[in-house]
Coordinates of N, CA and C and ligand atoms in Angstrom, one line a residue:
M34 N 86.6 41.2 103.6 CA 86.9 41.8 102.4 C 85.9 42.9 102.0
R35 N 84.6 42.6 102.3 CA 83.6 43.6 102.1 C 83.8 44.9 102.8
Y36 N 84.2 44.7 104.1 CA 84.5 45.8 105.0 C 85.6 46.6 104.4
L37 N 86.6 45.9 103.9 CA 87.8 46.7 103.4 C 87.4 47.5 102.2
R38 N 86.5 47.0 101.4 CA 86.1 47.7 100.2 C 85.4 49.0 100.6
G39 N 84.6 48.9 101.6 CA 83.9 50.1 102.2 C 84.9 51.2 102.6
V40 N 85.9 50.7 103.3 CA 86.9 51.7 103.8 C 87.6 52.3 102.5
H41 N 87.8 51.5 101.6 CA 88.5 52.0 100.4 C 87.7 53.1 99.7
S42 N 86.4 52.9 99.6 CA 85.6 53.9 98.9 C 85.4 55.2 99.7
L43 N 85.5 55.0 101.0 CA 85.5 56.2 101.9 C 86.7 57.1 101.6
W44 N 87.9 56.4 101.6 CA 89.1 57.2 101.3 C 89.0 57.8 100.0
C45 N 88.4 57.1 99.0 CA 88.3 57.7 97.6 C 87.5 59.0 97.7
K46 N 86.4 59.0 98.5 CA 85.6 60.2 98.6 C 86.3 61.3 99.3
L47 N 87.0 60.9 100.4 CA 87.7 62.0 101.1 C 88.8 62.6 100.2
F48 N 89.4 61.7 99.4 CA 90.5 62.2 98.5 C 89.9 63.2 97.5
L49 N 88.7 62.8 97.0 CA 88.0 63.7 96.0 C 87.7 65.1 96.6
I50 N 87.2 65.0 97.8 CA 86.8 66.3 98.5 C 88.0 67.1 98.7
L51 N 89.1 66.5 99.1 CA 90.4 67.2 99.3 C 90.8 67.9 98.0
C52 N 90.8 67.1 96.9 CA 91.2 67.7 95.6 C 90.3 68.9 95.2
L53 N 89.0 68.7 95.4 CA 88.1 69.8 95.1 C 88.4 71.1 95.9
S54 N 88.6 70.9 97.2 CA 88.8 72.1 98.0 C 90.2 72.7 97.7
I55 N 91.2 71.9 97.3 CA 92.5 72.5 97.0 C 92.3 73.3 95.7
S56 N 91.6 72.8 94.7 CA 91.4 73.5 93.4 C 90.7 74.8 93.6
T57 N 89.7 74.9 94.5 CA 89.0 76.2 94.7 C 89.9 77.2 95.4
V58 N 90.8 76.7 96.3 CA 91.7 77.7 96.9 C 92.7 78.2 95.8
W59 N 93.1 77.3 95.0 CA 94.0 77.7 93.9 C 93.4 78.7 92.9
A60 N 92.1 78.5 92.7 CA 91.4 79.3 91.7 C 91.4 80.8 92.0
T61 N 91.5 81.1 93.3 CA 91.4 82.5 93.7 C 92.8 83.1 93.6
E62 N 93.8 82.3 93.4 CA 95.2 82.8 93.3 C 95.6 82.7 91.8
P63 N 96.1 83.9 91.2 CA 96.5 83.8 89.8 C 97.6 82.8 89.6
S64 N 97.7 82.2 88.4 CA 98.8 81.3 88.1 C 100.2 82.0 88.3
P65 N 101.2 81.2 88.5 CA 102.5 81.8 88.7 C 102.9 82.8 87.5
A66 N 102.6 82.4 86.3 CA 102.9 83.2 85.1 C 102.1 84.6 85.2
R67 N 100.9 84.4 85.6 CA 100.0 85.6 85.7 C 100.5 86.5 86.9
Q68 N 101.0 85.9 87.9 CA 101.5 86.6 89.1 C 102.6 87.5 88.7
S69 N 103.5 86.9 87.8 CA 104.7 87.7 87.4 C 104.3 88.9 86.5
E70 N 103.2 88.6 85.6 CA 102.7 89.7 84.8 C 102.2 90.8 85.7
L71 N 101.4 90.4 86.7 CA 100.8 91.4 87.6 C 101.8 92.2 88.4
R72 N 102.9 91.5 88.8 CA 104.0 92.2 89.5 C 104.7 93.2 88.6
N73 N 104.8 92.8 87.3 CA 105.4 93.8 86.3 C 104.6 95.0 86.1
L74 N 103.2 94.7 86.0 CA 102.3 95.8 85.8 C 102.4 96.8 87.0
L75 N 102.5 96.2 88.2 CA 102.6 97.0 89.4 C 103.8 97.9 89.4
K76 N 104.9 97.3 89.0 CA 106.2 98.1 88.9 C 106.2 99.1 87.9
N77 N 105.8 98.7 86.6 CA 105.9 99.6 85.5 C 104.7 100.6 85.4
D78 N 103.5 100.1 85.4 CA 102.3 101.0 85.2 C 101.9 101.7 86.5
C79 N 101.7 100.9 87.5 CA 101.2 101.6 88.8 C 102.4 102.4 89.3
G80 N 103.6 101.9 89.2 CA 104.8 102.6 89.6 C 105.0 104.0 89.0
A81 N 104.5 104.1 87.7 CA 104.6 105.4 87.0 C 104.0 106.5 87.8
C82 N 102.9 106.2 88.5 CA 102.2 107.3 89.2 C 102.4 107.1 90.7
H83 N 102.5 105.9 91.2 CA 102.6 105.7 92.7 C 104.0 105.6 93.2
G84 N 105.0 105.8 92.2 CA 106.4 105.8 92.6 C 107.0 104.4 92.4
L85 N 108.3 104.5 92.0 CA 108.9 103.2 91.6 C 108.9 102.2 92.7
T86 N 109.0 102.6 94.0 CA 108.9 101.7 95.1 C 107.5 101.8 95.8
L87 N 106.6 102.4 95.0 CA 105.2 102.6 95.5 C 105.1 103.4 96.8
Q88 N 106.1 104.2 97.0 CA 106.2 105.1 98.2 C 105.3 106.4 97.9
G89 N 104.8 106.5 96.7 CA 103.9 107.7 96.4 C 104.6 108.6 95.4
G90 N 103.9 109.2 94.6 CA 104.4 110.2 93.6 C 103.2 111.1 93.3
M91 N 102.8 110.9 92.0 CA 101.6 111.7 91.6 C 100.4 111.1 92.3
G92 N 100.4 109.8 92.5 CA 99.4 109.1 93.2 C 99.9 108.8 94.7
P93 N 99.0 108.5 95.6 CA 99.4 108.3 97.0 C 100.2 107.0 97.2
S94 N 100.9 106.9 98.3 CA 101.7 105.8 98.6 C 100.9 104.5 98.7
L95 N 101.4 103.4 98.2 CA 100.7 102.1 98.3 C 101.4 101.2 99.3
L96 N 102.2 101.7 100.1 CA 103.0 100.9 101.1 C 102.0 100.4 102.2
P97 N 102.4 99.3 102.8 CA 101.5 98.7 103.8 C 100.9 99.7 104.9
D98 N 101.8 100.5 105.4 CA 101.4 101.5 106.4 C 100.3 102.4 105.9
S99 N 100.4 102.8 104.7 CA 99.4 103.8 104.1 C 98.1 103.1 103.9
L100 N 98.1 101.8 103.8 CA 96.8 101.1 103.4 C 96.1 100.5 104.7
I101 N 96.8 100.6 105.8 CA 96.4 99.8 107.0 C 94.9 100.1 107.3
E102 N 94.5 101.4 107.2 CA 93.1 101.7 107.6 C 92.1 101.7 106.5
K103 N 92.6 101.3 105.3 CA 91.6 101.2 104.2 C 91.2 99.8 103.9
P104 N 89.8 99.6 103.9 CA 89.3 98.3 103.7 C 89.6 97.7 102.3
D105 N 89.7 96.4 102.2 CA 90.0 95.7 100.9 C 89.0 96.2 99.8
E106 N 87.8 96.2 100.2 CA 86.7 96.6 99.2 C 87.0 97.9 98.5
L107 N 87.4 98.9 99.3 CA 87.6 100.2 98.8 C 88.8 100.2 97.8
L108 N 89.9 99.5 98.2 CA 91.1 99.4 97.4 C 90.8 98.6 96.1
V109 N 90.1 97.5 96.2 CA 89.9 96.6 95.0 C 89.0 97.4 94.1
T110 N 88.0 98.1 94.6 CA 87.1 98.8 93.7 C 87.8 100.0 93.0
T111 N 88.7 100.7 93.8 CA 89.5 101.7 93.2 C 90.3 101.2 92.1
I112 N 91.0 100.1 92.3 CA 91.8 99.5 91.2 C 91.0 99.2 90.0
L113 N 89.8 98.6 90.2 CA 89.0 98.1 89.0 C 88.3 99.3 88.3
E114 N 87.8 100.2 89.1 CA 87.0 101.3 88.5 C 87.7 102.6 88.4
G115 N 88.9 102.8 89.0 CA 89.6 104.0 89.0 C 88.8 105.0 89.9
R116 N 89.3 106.3 90.0 CA 88.5 107.3 90.7 C 88.2 108.4 89.8
K117 N 86.9 108.6 89.6 CA 86.5 109.7 88.7 C 87.0 111.0 89.2
G118 N 87.5 111.9 88.2 CA 87.9 113.2 88.6 C 89.4 113.2 89.1
T119 N 90.0 112.0 89.1 CA 91.4 111.9 89.5 C 92.2 111.2 88.4
A120 N 93.5 111.2 88.5 CA 94.3 110.5 87.5 C 94.2 109.0 87.6
M121 N 93.6 108.4 88.6 CA 93.6 107.0 88.8 C 92.7 106.3 87.8
P122 N 93.3 105.6 86.8 CA 92.4 105.0 85.8 C 91.8 103.6 86.2
P123 N 90.8 103.2 85.5 CA 90.2 101.9 85.8 C 91.0 100.8 85.1
W124 N 91.3 99.7 85.9 CA 92.1 98.6 85.4 C 91.2 97.4 85.0
Q125 N 89.9 97.6 85.1 CA 89.0 96.5 84.8 C 89.3 95.8 83.5
P126 N 89.6 96.5 82.4 CA 89.9 95.8 81.2 C 91.1 94.8 81.2
F127 N 91.9 95.0 82.2 CA 93.2 94.3 82.2 C 93.3 93.2 83.3
M128 N 92.3 93.2 84.2 CA 92.4 92.2 85.3 C 91.0 91.9 85.9
T129 N 90.9 90.8 86.5 CA 89.6 90.4 87.2 C 89.6 90.9 88.6
R130 N 88.5 90.8 89.2 CA 88.3 91.2 90.6 C 89.3 90.4 91.5
E131 N 89.4 89.1 91.2 CA 90.3 88.2 92.0 C 91.7 88.7 91.9
E132 N 92.1 89.1 90.7 CA 93.5 89.5 90.5 C 93.7 90.9 91.2
A133 N 92.7 91.8 91.2 CA 92.9 93.0 91.9 C 93.0 92.8 93.4
A134 N 92.2 91.8 93.9 CA 92.3 91.4 95.3 C 93.6 90.8 95.7
W135 N 94.2 90.1 94.7 CA 95.5 89.5 94.9 C 96.6 90.6 95.0
L136 N 96.4 91.6 94.1 CA 97.3 92.8 94.2 C 97.3 93.5 95.5
V137 N 96.0 93.7 96.0 CA 95.9 94.4 97.3 C 96.6 93.6 98.4
A138 N 96.4 92.2 98.3 CA 97.0 91.4 99.3 C 98.5 91.5 99.3
I139 N 99.1 91.6 98.1 CA 100.6 91.7 98.1 C 101.1 93.1 98.4
L140 N 100.2 94.1 98.1 CA 100.6 95.5 98.6 C 100.6 95.5 100.1
R141 N 99.6 94.8 100.7 CA 99.6 94.8 102.2 C 100.8 94.1 102.8
K142 N 101.3 93.1 102.1 CA 102.5 92.4 102.6 C 103.7 93.3 102.4
G143 N 103.7 94.2 101.4 CA 104.8 95.0 101.1 C 106.0 94.4 100.4
K144 N 105.8 93.1 99.9 CA 106.9 92.4 99.2 C 106.4 92.3 97.8
N145 N 106.7 93.3 97.0 CA 106.3 93.2 95.6 C 107.4 92.7 94.7
Ligands
LIG392 C1 98.0 107.8 85.8 C2 98.4 107.7 87.2 C3 98.0 106.4 88.0 C4 98.2 105.1 87.6 C5 98.9 104.6 86.3 C6 97.8 104.3 88.7 N1 97.3 105.1 89.7 FE1 96.4 104.4 91.4 N2 96.0 106.3 91.9 C7 96.3 107.5 91.2 C8 95.8 108.6 91.9 C9 96.1 110.1 91.5 C10 95.2 108.1 93.1 C11 94.5 109.0 94.1 C12 93.0 109.2 93.7 C13 92.3 110.1 94.8 O1 92.7 111.3 94.8 O2 91.5 109.6 95.5 C14 95.2 106.7 93.0 C15 94.7 105.8 94.0 C16 94.9 104.5 94.1 C17 94.5 103.6 95.1 C18 93.7 104.1 96.4 C19 94.7 104.5 97.4 C20 94.1 105.1 98.6 O3 94.9 105.4 99.5 O4 92.9 105.2 98.7 C21 94.9 102.4 94.9 C22 94.8 101.1 95.7 C23 95.6 102.5 93.6 N3 95.6 103.8 93.1 C24 96.2 101.4 93.0 C25 96.8 101.4 91.7 C26 97.2 100.2 91.0 C27 97.3 98.8 91.6 C28 97.7 100.7 89.8 C29 98.2 99.8 88.7 C30 97.4 98.7 88.3 C31 97.5 102.1 89.8 N4 96.9 102.5 90.9 C32 97.9 102.9 88.7 C33 97.0 107.5 90.0 C34 97.4 106.4 89.3

């Protein structure tokens, strides 16, 4: 019986570790409700300059092929801080760095 109890607490610990690691993975991804807000923002606000299908307009194309050679860091920083001297505004007041990174990830997939 003693042996069994030891096994039991080991499984408890493993289970806890599993839960903790899952919650940190989830933390980097916006909640489903927030994801749909961000997708709306992309379509309505970003789309106003980057084109309705993000193929480019007043701002450059944000389609996967156009982003292929641009590092995440550059794109995330551009979204958060905008580009001085251009029409690209800073979005920092409206989203976190994790959310901007999530937007870049969905832009790269091209399924917005
Ligand atoms: C008022 C117009 C405008 C809006 C709104 C706008 N952008 Fe931009 N964006 C631009 C312009 C213009 C540039 C190009 C800046 C330059 O010349 O470097 C740009 C550049 C970018 C770049 C860098 C692209 C590259 O090829 O280097 C990204 C990424 C980007 N915008 C994402 C977004 C996202 C995401 C949104 C919405 C949250 C958004 N933009 C909203 C005008 C806009």
